[in-house]
Short mmCIF file of C-alpha atoms in Angstrom, two decimals:
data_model
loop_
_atom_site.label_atom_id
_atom_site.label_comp_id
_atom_site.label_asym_id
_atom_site.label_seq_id
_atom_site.Cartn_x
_atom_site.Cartn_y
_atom_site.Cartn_z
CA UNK R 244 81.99 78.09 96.82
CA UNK R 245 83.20 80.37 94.32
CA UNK R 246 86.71 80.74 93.61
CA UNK R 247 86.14 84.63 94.55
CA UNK R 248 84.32 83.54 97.62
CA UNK R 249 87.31 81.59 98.58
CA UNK R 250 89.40 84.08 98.36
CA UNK R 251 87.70 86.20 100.19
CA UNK R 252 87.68 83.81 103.25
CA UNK R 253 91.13 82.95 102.98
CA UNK R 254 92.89 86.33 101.99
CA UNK R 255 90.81 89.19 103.59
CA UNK R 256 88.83 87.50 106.47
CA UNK R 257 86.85 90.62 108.05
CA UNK R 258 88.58 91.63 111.06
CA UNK R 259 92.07 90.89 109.56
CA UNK R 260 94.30 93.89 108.44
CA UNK R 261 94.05 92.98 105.28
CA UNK R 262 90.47 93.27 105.13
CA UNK R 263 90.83 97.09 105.68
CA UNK R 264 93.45 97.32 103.25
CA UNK R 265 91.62 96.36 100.89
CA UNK R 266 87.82 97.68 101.98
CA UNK R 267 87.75 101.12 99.91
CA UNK R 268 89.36 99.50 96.47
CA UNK R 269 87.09 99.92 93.08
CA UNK R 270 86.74 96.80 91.44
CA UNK R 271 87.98 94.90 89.67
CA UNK R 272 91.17 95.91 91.81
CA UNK R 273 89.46 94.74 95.11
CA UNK R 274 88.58 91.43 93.86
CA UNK R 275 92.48 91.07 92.31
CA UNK R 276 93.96 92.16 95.51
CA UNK R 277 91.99 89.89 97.63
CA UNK R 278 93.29 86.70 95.45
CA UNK R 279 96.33 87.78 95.64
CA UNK R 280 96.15 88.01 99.51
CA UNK R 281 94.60 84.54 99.12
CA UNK R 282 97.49 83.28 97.45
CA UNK R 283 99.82 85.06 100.00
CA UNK R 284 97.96 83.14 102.77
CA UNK R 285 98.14 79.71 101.40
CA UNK R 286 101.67 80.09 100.14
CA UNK R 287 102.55 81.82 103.75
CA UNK R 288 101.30 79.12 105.97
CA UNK R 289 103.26 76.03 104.43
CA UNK R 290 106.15 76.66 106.87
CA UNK R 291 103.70 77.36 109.54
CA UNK R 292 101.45 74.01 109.08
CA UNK R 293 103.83 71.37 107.64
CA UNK R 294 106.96 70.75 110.00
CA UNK R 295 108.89 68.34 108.17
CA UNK R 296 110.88 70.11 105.71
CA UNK R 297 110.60 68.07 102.50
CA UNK R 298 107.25 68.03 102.60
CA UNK R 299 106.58 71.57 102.92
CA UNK R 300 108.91 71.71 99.74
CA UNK R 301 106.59 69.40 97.89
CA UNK R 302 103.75 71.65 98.98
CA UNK R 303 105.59 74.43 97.57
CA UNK R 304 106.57 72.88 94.33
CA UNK R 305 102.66 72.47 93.77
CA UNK R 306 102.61 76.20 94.25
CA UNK R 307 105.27 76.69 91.60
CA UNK R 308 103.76 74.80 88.80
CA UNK R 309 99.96 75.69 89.88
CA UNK R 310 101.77 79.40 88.44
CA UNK R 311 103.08 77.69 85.46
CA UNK R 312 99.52 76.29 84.90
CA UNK R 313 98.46 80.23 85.56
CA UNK R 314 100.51 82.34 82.76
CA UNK R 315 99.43 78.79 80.81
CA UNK R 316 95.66 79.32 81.24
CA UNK R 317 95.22 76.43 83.16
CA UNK R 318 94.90 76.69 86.70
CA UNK R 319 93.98 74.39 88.90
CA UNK R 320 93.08 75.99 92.41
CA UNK R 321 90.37 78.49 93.33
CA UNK R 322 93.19 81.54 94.02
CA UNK R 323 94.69 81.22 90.88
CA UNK R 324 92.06 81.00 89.06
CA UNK R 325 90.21 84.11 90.70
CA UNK R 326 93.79 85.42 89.58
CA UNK R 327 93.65 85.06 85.97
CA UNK R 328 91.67 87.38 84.41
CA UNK R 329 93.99 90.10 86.24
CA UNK R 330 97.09 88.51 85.70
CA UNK R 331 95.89 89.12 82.13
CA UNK R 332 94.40 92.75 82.37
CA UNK R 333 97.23 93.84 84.18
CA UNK R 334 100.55 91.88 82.56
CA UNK R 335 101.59 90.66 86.10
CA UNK R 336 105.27 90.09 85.87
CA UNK R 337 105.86 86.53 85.97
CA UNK R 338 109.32 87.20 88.42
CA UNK R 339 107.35 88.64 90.92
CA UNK R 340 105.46 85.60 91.65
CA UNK R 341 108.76 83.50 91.47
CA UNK R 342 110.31 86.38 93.44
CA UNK R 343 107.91 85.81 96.63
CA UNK R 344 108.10 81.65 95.88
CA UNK R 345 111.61 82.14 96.75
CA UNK R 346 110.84 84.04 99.82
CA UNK R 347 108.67 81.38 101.10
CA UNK R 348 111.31 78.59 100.52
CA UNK R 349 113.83 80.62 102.95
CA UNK R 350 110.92 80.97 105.22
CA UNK R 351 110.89 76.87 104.70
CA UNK R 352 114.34 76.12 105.97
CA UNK R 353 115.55 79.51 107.43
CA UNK R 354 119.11 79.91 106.83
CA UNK R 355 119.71 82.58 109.62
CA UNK R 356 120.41 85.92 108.85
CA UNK R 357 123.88 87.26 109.78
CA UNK R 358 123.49 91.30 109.30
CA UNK R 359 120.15 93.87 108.23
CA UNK R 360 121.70 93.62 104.59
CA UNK R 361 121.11 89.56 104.47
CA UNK R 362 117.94 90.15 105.94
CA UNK R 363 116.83 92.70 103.58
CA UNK R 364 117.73 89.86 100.71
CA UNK R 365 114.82 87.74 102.08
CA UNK R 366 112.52 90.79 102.40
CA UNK R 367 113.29 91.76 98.98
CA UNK R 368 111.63 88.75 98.39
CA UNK R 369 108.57 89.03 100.06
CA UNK R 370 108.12 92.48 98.73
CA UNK R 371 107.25 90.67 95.48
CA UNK R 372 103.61 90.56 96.89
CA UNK R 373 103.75 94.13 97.52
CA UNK R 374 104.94 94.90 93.74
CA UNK R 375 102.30 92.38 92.50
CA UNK R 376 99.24 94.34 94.04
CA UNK R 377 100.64 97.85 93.06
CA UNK R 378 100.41 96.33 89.39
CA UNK R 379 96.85 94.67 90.23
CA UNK R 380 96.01 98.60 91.15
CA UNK R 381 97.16 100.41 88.48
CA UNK R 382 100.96 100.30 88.55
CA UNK R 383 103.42 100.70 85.96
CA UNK R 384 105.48 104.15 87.06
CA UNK R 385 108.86 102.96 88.05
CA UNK R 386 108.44 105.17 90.99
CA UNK R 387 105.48 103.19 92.10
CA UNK R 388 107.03 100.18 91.93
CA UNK R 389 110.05 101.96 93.85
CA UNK R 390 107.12 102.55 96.41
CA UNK R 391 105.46 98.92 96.49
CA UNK R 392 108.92 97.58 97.14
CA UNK R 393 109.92 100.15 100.14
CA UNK R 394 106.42 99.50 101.50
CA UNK R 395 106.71 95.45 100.82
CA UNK R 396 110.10 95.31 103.11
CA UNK R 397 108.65 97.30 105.56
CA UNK R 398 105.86 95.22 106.23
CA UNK R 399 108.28 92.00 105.85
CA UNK R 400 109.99 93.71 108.39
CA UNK R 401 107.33 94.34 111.02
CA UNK R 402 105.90 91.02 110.77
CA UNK R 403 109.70 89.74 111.79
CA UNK R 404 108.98 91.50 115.03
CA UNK R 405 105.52 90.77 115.71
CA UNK R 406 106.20 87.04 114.98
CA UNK R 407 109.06 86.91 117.00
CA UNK R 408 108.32 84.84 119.72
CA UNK R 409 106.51 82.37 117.38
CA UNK R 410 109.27 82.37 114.80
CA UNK R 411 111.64 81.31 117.36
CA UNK R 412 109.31 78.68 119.08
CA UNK R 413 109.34 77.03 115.46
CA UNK R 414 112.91 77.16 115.19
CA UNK R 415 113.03 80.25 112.86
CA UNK R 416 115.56 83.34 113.68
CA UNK R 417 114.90 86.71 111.52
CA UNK R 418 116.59 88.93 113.58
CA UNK R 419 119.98 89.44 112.03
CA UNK R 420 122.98 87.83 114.34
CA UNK R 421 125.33 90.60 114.21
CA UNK R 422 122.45 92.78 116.31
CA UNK R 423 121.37 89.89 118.46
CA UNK R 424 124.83 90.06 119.64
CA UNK R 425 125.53 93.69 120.00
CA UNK R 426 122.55 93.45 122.51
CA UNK R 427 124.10 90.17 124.32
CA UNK R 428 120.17 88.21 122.94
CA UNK R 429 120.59 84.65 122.81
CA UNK R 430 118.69 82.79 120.95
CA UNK R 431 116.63 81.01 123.91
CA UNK R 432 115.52 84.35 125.11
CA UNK R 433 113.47 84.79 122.37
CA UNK R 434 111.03 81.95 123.59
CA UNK R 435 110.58 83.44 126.99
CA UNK R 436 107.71 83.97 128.92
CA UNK R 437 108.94 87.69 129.31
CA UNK R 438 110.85 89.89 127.28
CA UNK R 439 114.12 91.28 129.23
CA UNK R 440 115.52 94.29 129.01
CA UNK R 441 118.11 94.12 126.38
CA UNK R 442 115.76 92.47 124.24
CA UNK R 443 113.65 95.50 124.54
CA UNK R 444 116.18 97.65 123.52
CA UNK R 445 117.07 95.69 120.41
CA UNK R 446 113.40 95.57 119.41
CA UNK R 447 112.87 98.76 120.02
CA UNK R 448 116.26 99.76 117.22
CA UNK R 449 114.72 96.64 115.35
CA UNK R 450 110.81 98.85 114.95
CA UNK R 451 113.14 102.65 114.27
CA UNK R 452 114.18 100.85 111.09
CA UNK R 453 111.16 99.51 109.86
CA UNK R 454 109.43 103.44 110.20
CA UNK R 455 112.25 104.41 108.73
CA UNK R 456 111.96 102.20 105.93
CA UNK R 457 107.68 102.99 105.74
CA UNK R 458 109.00 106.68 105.49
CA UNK R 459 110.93 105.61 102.90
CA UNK R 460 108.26 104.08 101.03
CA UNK R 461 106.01 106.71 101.20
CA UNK R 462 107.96 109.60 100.25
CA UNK R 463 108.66 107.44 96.59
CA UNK R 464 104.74 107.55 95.78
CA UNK R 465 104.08 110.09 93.20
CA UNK R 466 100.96 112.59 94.73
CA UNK R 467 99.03 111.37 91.59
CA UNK R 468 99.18 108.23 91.91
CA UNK R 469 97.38 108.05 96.16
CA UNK R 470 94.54 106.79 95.42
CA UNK R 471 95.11 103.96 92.94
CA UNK R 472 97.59 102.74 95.10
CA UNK R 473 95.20 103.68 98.27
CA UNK R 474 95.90 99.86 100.03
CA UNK R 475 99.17 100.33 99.85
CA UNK R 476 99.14 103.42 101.88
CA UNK R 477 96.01 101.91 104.15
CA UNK R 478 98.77 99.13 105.16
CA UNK R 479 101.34 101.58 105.97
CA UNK R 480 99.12 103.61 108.10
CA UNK R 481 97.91 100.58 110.51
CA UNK R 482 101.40 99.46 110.32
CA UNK R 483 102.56 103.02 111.81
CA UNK R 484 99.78 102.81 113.98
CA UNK R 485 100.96 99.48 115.37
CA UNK R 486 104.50 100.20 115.89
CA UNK R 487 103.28 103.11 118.07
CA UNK R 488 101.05 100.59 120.04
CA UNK R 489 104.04 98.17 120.62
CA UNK R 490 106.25 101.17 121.21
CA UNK R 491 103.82 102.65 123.87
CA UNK R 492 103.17 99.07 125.51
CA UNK R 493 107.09 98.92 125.71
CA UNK R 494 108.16 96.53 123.27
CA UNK R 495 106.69 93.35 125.29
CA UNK R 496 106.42 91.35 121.96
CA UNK R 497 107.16 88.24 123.72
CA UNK R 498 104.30 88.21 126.33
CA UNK R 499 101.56 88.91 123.66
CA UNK R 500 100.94 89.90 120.07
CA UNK R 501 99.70 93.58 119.88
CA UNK R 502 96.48 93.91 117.59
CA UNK R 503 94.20 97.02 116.85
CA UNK R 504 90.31 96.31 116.76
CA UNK R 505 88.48 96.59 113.89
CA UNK R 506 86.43 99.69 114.40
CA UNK R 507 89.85 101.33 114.70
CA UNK R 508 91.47 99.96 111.40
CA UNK R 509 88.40 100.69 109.36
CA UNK R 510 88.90 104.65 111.13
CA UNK R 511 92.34 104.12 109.89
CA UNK R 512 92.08 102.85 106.33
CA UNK R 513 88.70 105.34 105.82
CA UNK R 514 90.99 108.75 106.90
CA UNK R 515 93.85 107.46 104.60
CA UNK R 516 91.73 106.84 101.83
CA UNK R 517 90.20 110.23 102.13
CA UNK R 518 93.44 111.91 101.80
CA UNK R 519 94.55 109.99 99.33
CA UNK R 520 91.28 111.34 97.12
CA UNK R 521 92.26 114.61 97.88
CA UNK R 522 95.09 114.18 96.97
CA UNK R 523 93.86 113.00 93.60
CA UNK R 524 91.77 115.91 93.05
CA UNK R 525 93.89 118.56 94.18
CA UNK R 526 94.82 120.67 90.98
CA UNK R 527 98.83 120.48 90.17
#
């Protein structure tokens, strides 16, 4: 197998969100992304697959010098090496990477989170990814890197809620404490076979924010600059388009995981890619 074939597999599995986010890129900026969502899925899933603590931390400190061996032009695994050509064509910012290594070490041994402001430090984090694939598509503008960062959280954000019933099962609290308690949540709830009212309610503030925060995003892209950054804006319209599901279904995240099926991401991503052309081609 190929190390782009890998990738592939791992990072953009058809089906998958990302797969859409992805579909309508030019290359070489498709094949970049989809490493880089490789990479994001076998960094990601450490603290998912390996339970005991200092062995998920070895597993990560392979990560961290397999990027050392990267910017070195040696790497090792099939993801980074798909990466290195664009790590070179593009100047990815060394940070970045470390940036979202960081993230996944708090994701390792949560710490807890005791406001939105501590949380927002570990999204930060995350939103490295984000940065990392607005460079991989043509990045550069400080306000486009303003916009991969707004977006990044966002989606940090949402996954927090979608994942919060598994999150909790693992031992792993996002939601920040101080709102938890405003809304009388105990931990234990979140593990429940239903979710109760005042859970609802909190999860329902919890999703405001994070359109909020995709508003946020997307009002910090420059019109020009759409359609490079075209997966970007593909992942914030099936985000949207998810928080509207959970919202209409009533904020049961606890009794399933809401999901949109294929057919309708590929409408979704194909739409937003079509305005995003316009965009592009619409005279100042």
């Amino acid at each position: 197998m190929t190390p782009e074939a890998y990738c592939e597999e791992r990072g953009a599995p058809p089906g998958s969100s990302r797969y859409y986010f992805r579909l309508f890129l030019p290359e070489p900026q498709r094949s970049g992304v989809t490493a880089l969502y490789a990479l994001c899925h076998e960094v990601g899933s450490i603290a998912d697959e390996v339970s005991e603590i200092g062995a998920a931390r070895v597993k990560l400190g392979w990560w961290q010098e397999e990027i050392e061996r990267l910017y070195a032009r040696e790497p090792r695994h099939p993801v980074t090496r798909a990466l290195q050509a664009h790590v070179e064509w593009n100047g990815l910012r060394r940070a970045l990477f470390d940036q979202f290594l960081a993230a996944a070490d708090m994701d390792i041994d949560p710490p807890g989170y005791a406001d939105r402001e501590a949380l927002l430090v570990y999204a930060r984090r995350h939103a490295a990814a984000q940065r990392l694939e607005s460079e991989i598509c043509g990045g550069g503008d400080p306000a486009v890197d303003d916009f991969a960062e707004s977006l990044g959280i966002a989606l940090r954000l949402a996954r927090v809620l979608q994942d919060v019933r598994a999150d909790a099962a693992r031992g792993r609290v996002y939601l920040p404490q101080d709102r938890l308690e405003a809304h009388g949540v105990k931990p234990g709830e979140l593990v429940q076979a239903e979710t109760p009212p005042h859970l609802r309610a909190l999860l329902q503030e919890e999703a405001a924010g994070v359109v909020e925060q995709i508003e946020h995003a997307l009002q910090r892209l420059p019109a020009d600059a759409q359609h490079a950054q075209q997966s970007g804006l593909v992942a914030a319209a099936i985000e949207r388009r998810l928080l509207a599901e959970i919202e209409r279904d009533g904020y049961r995240l606890l009794e399933h995981r809401i999901d949109l099926t294929p057919l309708r991401k590929f409408w979704i991503a194909w739409r937003t890619v079509r305005r995003a052309r316009r965009s592009a081609a619409r005279p100042d």
